[in-house]
Short mmCIF file of C-alpha atoms in Angstrom, two decimals:
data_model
loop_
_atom_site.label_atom_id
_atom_site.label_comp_id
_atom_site.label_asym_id
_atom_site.label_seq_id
_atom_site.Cartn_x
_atom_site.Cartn_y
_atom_site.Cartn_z
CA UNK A 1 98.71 188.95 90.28
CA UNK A 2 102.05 190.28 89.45
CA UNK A 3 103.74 193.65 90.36
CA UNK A 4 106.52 194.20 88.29
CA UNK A 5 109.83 195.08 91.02
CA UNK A 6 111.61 198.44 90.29
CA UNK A 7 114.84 197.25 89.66
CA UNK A 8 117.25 197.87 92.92
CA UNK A 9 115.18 200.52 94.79
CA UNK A 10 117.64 200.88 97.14
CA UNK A 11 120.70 201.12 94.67
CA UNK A 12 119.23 203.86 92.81
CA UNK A 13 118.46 205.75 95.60
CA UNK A 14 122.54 206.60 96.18
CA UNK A 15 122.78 206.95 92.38
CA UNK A 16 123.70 210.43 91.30
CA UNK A 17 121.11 212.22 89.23
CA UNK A 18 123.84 212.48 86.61
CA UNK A 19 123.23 208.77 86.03
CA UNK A 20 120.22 209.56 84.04
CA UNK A 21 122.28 211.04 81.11
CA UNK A 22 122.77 207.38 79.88
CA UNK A 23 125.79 207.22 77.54
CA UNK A 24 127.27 203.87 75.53
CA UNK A 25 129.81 201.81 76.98
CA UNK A 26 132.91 202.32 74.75
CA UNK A 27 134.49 198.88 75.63
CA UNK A 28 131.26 196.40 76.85
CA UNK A 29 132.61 194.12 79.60
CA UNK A 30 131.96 190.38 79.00
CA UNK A 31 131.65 187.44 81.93
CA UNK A 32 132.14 183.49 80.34
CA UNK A 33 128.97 181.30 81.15
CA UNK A 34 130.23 177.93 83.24
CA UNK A 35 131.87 175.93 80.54
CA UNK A 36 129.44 173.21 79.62
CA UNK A 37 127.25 174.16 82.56
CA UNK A 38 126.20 171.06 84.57
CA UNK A 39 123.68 168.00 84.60
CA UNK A 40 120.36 168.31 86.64
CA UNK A 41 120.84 164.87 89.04
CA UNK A 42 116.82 164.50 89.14
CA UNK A 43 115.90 165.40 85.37
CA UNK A 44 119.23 164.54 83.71
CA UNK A 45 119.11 167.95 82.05
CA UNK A 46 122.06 170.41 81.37
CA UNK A 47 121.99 173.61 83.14
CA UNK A 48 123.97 176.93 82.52
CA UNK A 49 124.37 179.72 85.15
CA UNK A 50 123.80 182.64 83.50
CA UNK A 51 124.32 185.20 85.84
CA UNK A 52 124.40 185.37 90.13
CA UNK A 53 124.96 188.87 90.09
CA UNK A 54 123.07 190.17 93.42
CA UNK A 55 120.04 191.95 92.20
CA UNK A 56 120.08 190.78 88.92
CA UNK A 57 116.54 190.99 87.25
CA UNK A 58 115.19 188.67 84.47
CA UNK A 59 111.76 189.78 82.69
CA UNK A 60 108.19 188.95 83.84
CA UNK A 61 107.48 185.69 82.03
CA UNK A 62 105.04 187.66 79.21
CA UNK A 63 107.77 190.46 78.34
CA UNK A 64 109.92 189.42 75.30
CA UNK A 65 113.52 189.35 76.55
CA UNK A 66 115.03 188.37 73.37
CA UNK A 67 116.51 190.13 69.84
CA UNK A 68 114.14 189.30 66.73
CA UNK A 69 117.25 186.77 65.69
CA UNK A 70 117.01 184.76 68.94
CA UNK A 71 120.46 185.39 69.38
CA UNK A 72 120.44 188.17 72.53
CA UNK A 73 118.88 187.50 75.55
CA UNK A 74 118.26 191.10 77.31
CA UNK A 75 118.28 191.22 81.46
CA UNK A 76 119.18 193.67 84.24
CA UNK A 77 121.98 194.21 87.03
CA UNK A 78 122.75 196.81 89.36
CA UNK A 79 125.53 197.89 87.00
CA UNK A 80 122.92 198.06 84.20
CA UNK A 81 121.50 196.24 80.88
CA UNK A 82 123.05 192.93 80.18
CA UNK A 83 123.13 190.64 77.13
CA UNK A 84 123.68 186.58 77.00
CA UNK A 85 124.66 185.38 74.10
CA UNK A 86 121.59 182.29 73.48
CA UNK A 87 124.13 179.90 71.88
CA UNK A 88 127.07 180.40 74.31
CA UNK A 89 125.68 182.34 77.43
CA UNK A 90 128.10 184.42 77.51
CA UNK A 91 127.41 188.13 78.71
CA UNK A 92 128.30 191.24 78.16
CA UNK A 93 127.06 194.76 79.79
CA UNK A 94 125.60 197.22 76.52
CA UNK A 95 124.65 200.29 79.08
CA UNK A 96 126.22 200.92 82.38
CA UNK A 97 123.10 203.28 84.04
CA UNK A 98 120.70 203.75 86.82
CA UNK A 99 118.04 202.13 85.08
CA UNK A 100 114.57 201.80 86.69
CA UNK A 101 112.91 199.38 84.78
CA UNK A 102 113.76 197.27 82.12
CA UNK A 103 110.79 196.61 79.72
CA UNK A 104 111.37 194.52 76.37
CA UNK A 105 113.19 194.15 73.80
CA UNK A 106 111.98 195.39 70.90
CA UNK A 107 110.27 192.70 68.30
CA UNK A 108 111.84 194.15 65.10
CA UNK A 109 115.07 196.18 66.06
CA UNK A 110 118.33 195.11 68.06
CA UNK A 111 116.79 197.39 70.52
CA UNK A 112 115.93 197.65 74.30
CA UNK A 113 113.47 199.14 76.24
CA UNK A 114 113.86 200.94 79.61
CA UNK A 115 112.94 203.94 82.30
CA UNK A 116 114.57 206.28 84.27
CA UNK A 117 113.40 207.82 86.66
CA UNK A 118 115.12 210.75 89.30
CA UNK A 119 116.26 209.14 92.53
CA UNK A 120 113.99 211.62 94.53
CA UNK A 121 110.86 210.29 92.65
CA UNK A 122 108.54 207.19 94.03
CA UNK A 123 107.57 204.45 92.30
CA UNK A 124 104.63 205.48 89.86
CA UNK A 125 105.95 209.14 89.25
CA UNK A 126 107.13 210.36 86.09
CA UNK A 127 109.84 208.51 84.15
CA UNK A 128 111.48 208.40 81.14
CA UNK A 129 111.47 205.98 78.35
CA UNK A 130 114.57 205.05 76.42
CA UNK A 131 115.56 202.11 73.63
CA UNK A 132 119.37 201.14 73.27
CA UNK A 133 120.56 199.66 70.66
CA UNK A 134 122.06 196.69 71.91
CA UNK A 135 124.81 196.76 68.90
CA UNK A 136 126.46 199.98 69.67
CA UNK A 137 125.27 200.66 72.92
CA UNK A 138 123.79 204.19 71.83
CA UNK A 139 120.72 205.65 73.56
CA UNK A 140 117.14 207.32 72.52
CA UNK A 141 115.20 209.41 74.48
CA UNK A 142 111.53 208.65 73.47
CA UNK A 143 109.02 210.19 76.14
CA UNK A 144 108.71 211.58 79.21
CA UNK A 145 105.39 209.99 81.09
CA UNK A 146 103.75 211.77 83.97
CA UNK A 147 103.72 208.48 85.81
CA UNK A 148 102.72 204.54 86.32
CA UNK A 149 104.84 202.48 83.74
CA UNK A 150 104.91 201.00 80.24
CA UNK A 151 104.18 197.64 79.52
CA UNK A 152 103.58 196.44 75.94
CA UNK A 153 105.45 196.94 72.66
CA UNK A 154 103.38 196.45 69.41
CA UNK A 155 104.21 193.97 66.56
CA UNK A 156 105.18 196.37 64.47
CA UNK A 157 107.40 197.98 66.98
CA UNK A 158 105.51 201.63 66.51
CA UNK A 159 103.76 201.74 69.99
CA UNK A 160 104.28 201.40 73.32
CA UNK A 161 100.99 200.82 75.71
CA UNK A 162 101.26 201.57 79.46
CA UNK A 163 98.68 203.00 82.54
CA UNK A 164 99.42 204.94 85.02
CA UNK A 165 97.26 206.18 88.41
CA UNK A 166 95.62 210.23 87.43
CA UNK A 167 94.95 210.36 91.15
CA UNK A 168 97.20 208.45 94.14
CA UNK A 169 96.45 205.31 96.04
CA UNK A 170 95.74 205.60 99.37
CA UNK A 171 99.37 205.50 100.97
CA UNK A 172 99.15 202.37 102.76
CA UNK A 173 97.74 200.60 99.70
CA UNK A 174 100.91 202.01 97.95
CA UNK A 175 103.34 201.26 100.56
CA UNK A 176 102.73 197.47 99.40
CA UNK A 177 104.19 195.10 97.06
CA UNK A 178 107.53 196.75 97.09
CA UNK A 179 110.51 194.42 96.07
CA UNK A 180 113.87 193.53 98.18
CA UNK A 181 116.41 194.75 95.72
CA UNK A 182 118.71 191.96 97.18
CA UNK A 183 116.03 188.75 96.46
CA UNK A 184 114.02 190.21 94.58
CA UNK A 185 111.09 188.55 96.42
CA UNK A 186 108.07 191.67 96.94
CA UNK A 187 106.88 192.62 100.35
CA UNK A 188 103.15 191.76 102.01
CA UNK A 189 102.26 192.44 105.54
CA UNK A 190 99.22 193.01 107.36
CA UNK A 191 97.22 191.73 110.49
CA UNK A 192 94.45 189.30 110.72
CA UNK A 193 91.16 190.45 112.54
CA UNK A 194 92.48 188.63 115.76
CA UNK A 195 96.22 190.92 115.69
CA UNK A 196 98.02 188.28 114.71
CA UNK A 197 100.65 188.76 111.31
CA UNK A 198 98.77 187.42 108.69
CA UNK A 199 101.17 185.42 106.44
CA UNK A 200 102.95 186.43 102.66
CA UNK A 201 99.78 184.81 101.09
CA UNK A 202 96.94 186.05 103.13
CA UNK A 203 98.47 189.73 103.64
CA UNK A 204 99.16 189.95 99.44
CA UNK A 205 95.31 188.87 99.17
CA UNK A 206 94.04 191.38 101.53
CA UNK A 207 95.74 194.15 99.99
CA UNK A 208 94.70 193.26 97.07
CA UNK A 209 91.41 193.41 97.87
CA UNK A 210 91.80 196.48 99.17
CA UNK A 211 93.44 198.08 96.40
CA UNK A 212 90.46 197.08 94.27
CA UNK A 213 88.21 198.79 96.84
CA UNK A 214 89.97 201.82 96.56
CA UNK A 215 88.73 202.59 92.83
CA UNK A 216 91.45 204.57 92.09
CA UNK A 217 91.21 206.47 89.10
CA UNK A 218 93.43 205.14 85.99
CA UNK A 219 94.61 205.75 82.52
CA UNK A 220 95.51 203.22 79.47
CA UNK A 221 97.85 205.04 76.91
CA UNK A 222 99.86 204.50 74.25
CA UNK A 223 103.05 206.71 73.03
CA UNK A 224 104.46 206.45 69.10
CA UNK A 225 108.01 205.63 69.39
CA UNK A 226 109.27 207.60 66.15
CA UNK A 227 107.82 211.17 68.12
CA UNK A 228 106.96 209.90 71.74
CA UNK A 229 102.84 211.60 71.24
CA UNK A 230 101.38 209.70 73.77
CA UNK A 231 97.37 209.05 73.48
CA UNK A 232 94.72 207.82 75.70
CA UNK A 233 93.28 204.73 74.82
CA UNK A 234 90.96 203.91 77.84
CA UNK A 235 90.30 205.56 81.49
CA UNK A 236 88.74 203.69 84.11
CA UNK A 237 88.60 203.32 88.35
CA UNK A 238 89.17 199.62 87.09
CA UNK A 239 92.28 198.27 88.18
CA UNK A 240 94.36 198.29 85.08
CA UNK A 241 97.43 196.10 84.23
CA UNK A 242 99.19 193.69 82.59
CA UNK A 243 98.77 195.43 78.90
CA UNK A 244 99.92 193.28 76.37
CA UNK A 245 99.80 193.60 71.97
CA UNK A 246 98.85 190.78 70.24
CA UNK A 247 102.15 189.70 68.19
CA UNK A 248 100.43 189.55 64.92
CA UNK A 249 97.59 192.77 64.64
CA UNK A 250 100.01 195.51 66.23
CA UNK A 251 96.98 197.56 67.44
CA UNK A 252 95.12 194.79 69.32
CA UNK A 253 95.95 195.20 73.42
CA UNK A 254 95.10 192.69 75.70
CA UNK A 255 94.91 193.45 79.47
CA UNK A 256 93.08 192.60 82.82
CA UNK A 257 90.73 193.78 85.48
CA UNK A 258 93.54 193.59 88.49
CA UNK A 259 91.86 192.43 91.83
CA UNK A 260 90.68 188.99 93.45
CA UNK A 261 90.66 187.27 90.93
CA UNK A 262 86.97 185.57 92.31
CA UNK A 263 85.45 188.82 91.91
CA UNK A 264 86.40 190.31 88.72
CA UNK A 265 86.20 189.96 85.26
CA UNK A 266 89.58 190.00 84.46
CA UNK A 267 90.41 189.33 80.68
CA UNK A 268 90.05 191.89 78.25
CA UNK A 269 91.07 193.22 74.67
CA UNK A 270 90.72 197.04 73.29
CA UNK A 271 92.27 198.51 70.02
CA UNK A 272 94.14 201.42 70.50
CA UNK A 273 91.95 203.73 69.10
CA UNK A 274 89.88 202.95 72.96
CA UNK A 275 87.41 200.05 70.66
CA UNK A 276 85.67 197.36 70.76
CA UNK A 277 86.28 197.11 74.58
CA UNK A 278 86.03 193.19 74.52
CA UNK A 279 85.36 190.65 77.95
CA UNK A 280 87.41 187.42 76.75
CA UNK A 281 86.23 185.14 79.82
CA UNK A 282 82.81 184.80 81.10
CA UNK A 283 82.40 183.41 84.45
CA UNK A 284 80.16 180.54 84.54
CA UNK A 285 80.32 179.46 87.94
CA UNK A 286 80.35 181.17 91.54
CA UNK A 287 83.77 181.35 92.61
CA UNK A 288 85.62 180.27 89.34
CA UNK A 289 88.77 182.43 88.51
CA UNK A 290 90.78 182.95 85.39
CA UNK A 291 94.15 184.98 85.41
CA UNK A 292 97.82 184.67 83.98
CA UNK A 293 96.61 185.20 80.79
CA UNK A 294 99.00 185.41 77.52
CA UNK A 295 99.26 185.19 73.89
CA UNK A 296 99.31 182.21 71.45
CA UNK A 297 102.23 182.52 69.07
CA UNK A 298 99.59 182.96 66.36
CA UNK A 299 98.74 186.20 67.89
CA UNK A 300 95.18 184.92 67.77
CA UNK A 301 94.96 183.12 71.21
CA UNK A 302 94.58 184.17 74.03
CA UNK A 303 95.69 181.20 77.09
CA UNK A 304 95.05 181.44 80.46
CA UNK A 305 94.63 179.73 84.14
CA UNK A 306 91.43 178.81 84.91
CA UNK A 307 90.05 177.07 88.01
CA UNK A 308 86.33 175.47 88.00
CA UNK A 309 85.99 177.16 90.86
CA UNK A 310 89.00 178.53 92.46
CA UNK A 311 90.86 175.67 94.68
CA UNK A 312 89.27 173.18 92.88
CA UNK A 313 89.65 171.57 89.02
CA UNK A 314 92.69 173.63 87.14
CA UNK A 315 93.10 174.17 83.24
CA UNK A 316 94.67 175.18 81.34
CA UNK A 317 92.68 177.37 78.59
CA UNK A 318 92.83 178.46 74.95
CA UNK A 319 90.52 180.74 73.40
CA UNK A 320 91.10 181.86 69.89
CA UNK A 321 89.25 185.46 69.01
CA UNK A 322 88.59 184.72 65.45
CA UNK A 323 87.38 181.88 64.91
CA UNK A 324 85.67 181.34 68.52
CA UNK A 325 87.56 177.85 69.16
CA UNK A 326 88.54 176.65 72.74
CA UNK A 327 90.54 173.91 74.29
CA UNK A 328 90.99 173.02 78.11
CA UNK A 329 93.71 170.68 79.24
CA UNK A 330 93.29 170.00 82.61
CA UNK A 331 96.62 170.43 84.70
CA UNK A 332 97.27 167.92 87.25
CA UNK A 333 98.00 169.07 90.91
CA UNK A 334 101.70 168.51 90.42
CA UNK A 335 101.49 170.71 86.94
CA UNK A 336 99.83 173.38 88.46
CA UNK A 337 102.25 176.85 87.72
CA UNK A 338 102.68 180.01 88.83
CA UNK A 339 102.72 180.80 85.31
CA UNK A 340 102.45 178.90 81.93
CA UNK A 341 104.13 179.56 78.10
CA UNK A 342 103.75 178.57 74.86
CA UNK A 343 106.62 176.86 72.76
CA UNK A 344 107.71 179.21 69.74
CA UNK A 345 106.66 176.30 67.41
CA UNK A 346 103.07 176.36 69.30
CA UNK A 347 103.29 172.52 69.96
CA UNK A 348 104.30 172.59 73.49
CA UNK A 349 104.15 174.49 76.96
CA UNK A 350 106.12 175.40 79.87
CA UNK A 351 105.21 175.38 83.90
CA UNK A 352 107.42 177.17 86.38
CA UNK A 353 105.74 175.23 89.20
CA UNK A 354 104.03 175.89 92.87
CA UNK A 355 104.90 174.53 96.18
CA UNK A 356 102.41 171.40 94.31
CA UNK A 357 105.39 170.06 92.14
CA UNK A 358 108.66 172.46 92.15
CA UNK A 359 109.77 171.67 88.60
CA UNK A 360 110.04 173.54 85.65
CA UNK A 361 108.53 171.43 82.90
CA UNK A 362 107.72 170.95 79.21
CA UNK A 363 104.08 170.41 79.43
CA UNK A 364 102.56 168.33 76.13
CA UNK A 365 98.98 169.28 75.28
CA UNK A 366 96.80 165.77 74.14
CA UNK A 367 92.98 165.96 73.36
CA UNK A 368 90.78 163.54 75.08
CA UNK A 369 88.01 163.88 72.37
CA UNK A 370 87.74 164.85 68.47
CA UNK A 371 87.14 168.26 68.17
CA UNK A 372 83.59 169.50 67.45
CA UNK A 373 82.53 173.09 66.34
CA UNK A 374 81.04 174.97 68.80
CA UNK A 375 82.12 172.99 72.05
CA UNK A 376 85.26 173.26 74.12
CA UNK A 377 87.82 170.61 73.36
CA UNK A 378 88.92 168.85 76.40
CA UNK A 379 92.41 167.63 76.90
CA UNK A 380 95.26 166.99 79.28
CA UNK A 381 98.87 167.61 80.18
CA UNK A 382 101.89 165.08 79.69
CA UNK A 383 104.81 166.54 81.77
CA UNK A 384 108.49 166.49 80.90
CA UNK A 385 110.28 167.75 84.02
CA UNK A 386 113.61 169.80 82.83
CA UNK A 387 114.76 171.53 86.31
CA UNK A 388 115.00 170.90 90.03
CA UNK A 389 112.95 173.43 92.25
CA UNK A 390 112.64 171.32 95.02
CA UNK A 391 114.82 174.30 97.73
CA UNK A 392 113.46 177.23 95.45
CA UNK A 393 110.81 179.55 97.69
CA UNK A 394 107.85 180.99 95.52
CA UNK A 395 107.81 184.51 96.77
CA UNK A 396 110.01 184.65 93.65
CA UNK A 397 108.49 183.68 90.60
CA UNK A 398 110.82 181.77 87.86
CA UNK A 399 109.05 183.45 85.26
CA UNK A 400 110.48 181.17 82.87
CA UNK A 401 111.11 182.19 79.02
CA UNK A 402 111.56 179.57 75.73
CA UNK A 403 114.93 180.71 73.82
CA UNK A 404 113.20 181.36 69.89
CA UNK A 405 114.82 178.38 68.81
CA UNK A 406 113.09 176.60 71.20
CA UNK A 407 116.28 174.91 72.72
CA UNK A 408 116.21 176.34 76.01
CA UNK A 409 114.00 177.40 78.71
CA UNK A 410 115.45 180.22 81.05
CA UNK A 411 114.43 180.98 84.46
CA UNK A 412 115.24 182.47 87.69
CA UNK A 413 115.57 180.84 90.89
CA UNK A 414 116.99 180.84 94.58
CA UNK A 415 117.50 177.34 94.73
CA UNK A 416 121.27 178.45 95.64
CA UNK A 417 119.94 180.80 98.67
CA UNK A 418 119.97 183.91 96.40
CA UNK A 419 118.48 184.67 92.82
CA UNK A 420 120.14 183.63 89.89
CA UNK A 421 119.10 183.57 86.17
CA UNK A 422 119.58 180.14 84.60
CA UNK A 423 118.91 178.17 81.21
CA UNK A 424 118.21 174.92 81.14
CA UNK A 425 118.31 172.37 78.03
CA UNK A 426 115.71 170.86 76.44
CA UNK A 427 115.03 166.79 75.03
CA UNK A 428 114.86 167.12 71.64
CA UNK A 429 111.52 166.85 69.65
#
């Protein structure tokens, strides 16, 4: 499970209220990427440092950071939004703000999407959505939300989809998860039935068990960005989250049961008019888990982790939703990923790595048997390693990101005792 950080908590705690009233940058300030970068001494691959700003933020690995031209690369410092050029890395700042949370950019317009929220307000309360044009720099004010946070843009760029909590978490459930605005690595703790500290892994697991205990009450909505009407789609005591519109039918959500992921059904789709409520994974053995689930590039397929059962075989999984097909590749131990991707031109994949095998890698799907109709199509992985993790620690997750050309694969990592957003070049194909 992923919780989304609120961009330097800390910062925008001394920020002014008066930072809110976002306003254009008249002259954008631009850094130079390292000239040619450098070459990766394990992989033989050329890196680029983006940016080592401290607290710089890139997006979770299923938000779209990039303009519908490829040629923008949206991300967050403590100054504000950032854009890297994709063909030079160069950067530039496009709004200098107290922003909470950068979400997207948008999938038609040169646009960005972000929340503000007053300094005096926690996490979760209400906010305010914005888009900036990353051109001009100029700012629109779409909706104020009474609280949680938007996560999905639709492919026609009309909606926004989000949840929030109607009634509050118990306040040491809430008091978890929250991220260092300096590593950006979130914060677990908790003691074991003995009194002992529990460690990162076992505290984050027993929190989030009890967080899905606490059936806290919980709302799926959507807001229309031309008049900012927002609509409920779904309420629940479900844990709701990581909403996501199909990139080809612009009112098909996808989103997941939140929780151990042994003891829920996690995968789901709705329309946005709250049908056809839709379970995309059926459990078929005790203790089996599926989770870090995304879209195909043909907006039809829906890939995720699976594990047959949980610590034991590892696929990845395809399952398209119109025609019913399914492929598993199985992923090797030194594959395995905190979270996987799909190559713009659908042929390949990308791993970020685990403690396993700390690479990030082109991963090429190959079918062990002919396809037959009705049956899932077995296959494996064929790894391509691109980057180094070997010093990076996996409280922070590279949640790494194919350029649309499908030239680069960007990622962030502390492999350099602090996190920094880098790109890294691909073999050609």
């Amino acid at each position: 499970m992923h919780i989304s950080p609120r961009s330097l908590k800390t910062l925008s705690r001394l920020a002014l209220a008066a930072a809110l009233a976002v306003a254009p940058l008249a002259t954008p300030a631009a850094a130079p990427a390292e000239p040619g970068g450098w070459v990766d001494a394990t992989t033989g691959r050329r890196l680029v440092r983006v940016d080592d700003t401290p607290g710089n933020y890139a997006l979770y690995f299923n938000y779209n950071p990039f303009t519908p031209q490829g040629d923008l690369m949206i991300y967050l410092t403590p100054e504000g939004i950032r854009v890297a050029d994709t063909r030079t890395w160069q950067t530039r700042l496009v709004l200098k703000a107290g922003v909470d949370r950068l979400l997207f950019a948008g999938p038609k317009t040169r646009s960005a999407y972000y929340t503000t929220r007053d300094a005096a307000v926690e996490e979760g309360g209400p906010s305010t959505v914005w888009s900036v044009d990353l051109d001009t720099g100029k700012t629109r004010r779409i909706a104020d939300l009474p609280g949680g946070r938007v996560m999905a843009i639709n492919a026609d760029e009309t909606l926004l989809a989000g949840v929030w909590e109607t009634a509050p978490a118990p306040p040491h459930i809430a008091a978890q998860g929250k991220r260092d605005p300096v590593t950006g690595s979130p914060h677990y703790a908790g003691t074991g039935p003995d009194g002992k500290p529990l460690s990162f892994a076992a505290a984050k697991g027993k929190w989030m068990a009890e967080r899905l205990a606490a059936r806290v009450p919980m709302e799926m909505y959507s807001v229309a960005i031309a008049t900012g009407e927002r609509k409920t789609i779904h309420r629940a005591t479900d844990w709701l989250n990581h909403l996501k519109f199909s990139p080809s039918d612009p009112q098909l959500l996808m989103f997941c049961h939140e929780g151990p992921w042994h003891e829920v059904d996690r995968i789901w789709t709705i329309r946005t008019d709250g049908s056809q409520l839709t379970k995309v994974h059926t459990r078929t053995m005790a203790g089996e888990i599926a989770g870090h689930e995304f879209w195909g590039r043909d907006g039809q397929t829906v890939w995720y982790d699976l594990q047959t059962p949980r610590g034991g075989v590892t696929w990845l999984t395809g399952r398209n939703l119109v025609t019913g097909e399914q492929w598993r590749y199985e992923v090797a131990r030194d594959q395995a990923s905190y979270h996987f991707m799909q190559s713009p031109d659908g042929q390949m994949f990308s791993g970020d790595g685990g403690n396993a095998g700390k690479w990030i890698s082109l991963l090429k799907p190959v079918l062990r048997e002919k396809p037959v109709p009705g049956l899932i199509t077995p296959g494996r992985l064929e790894s391509i390693r691109v980057a180094d993790l070997a010093r990076h620690d996996y409280t922070l997750e590279p949640n790494q990101h194919f350029t649309p050309d499908g030239k680069w694969l960007v990622y962030r990592a502390n492999i350099e005792g602090k996190p920094v957003i880098y790109a890294v070049e691909l073999p050609p194909r």
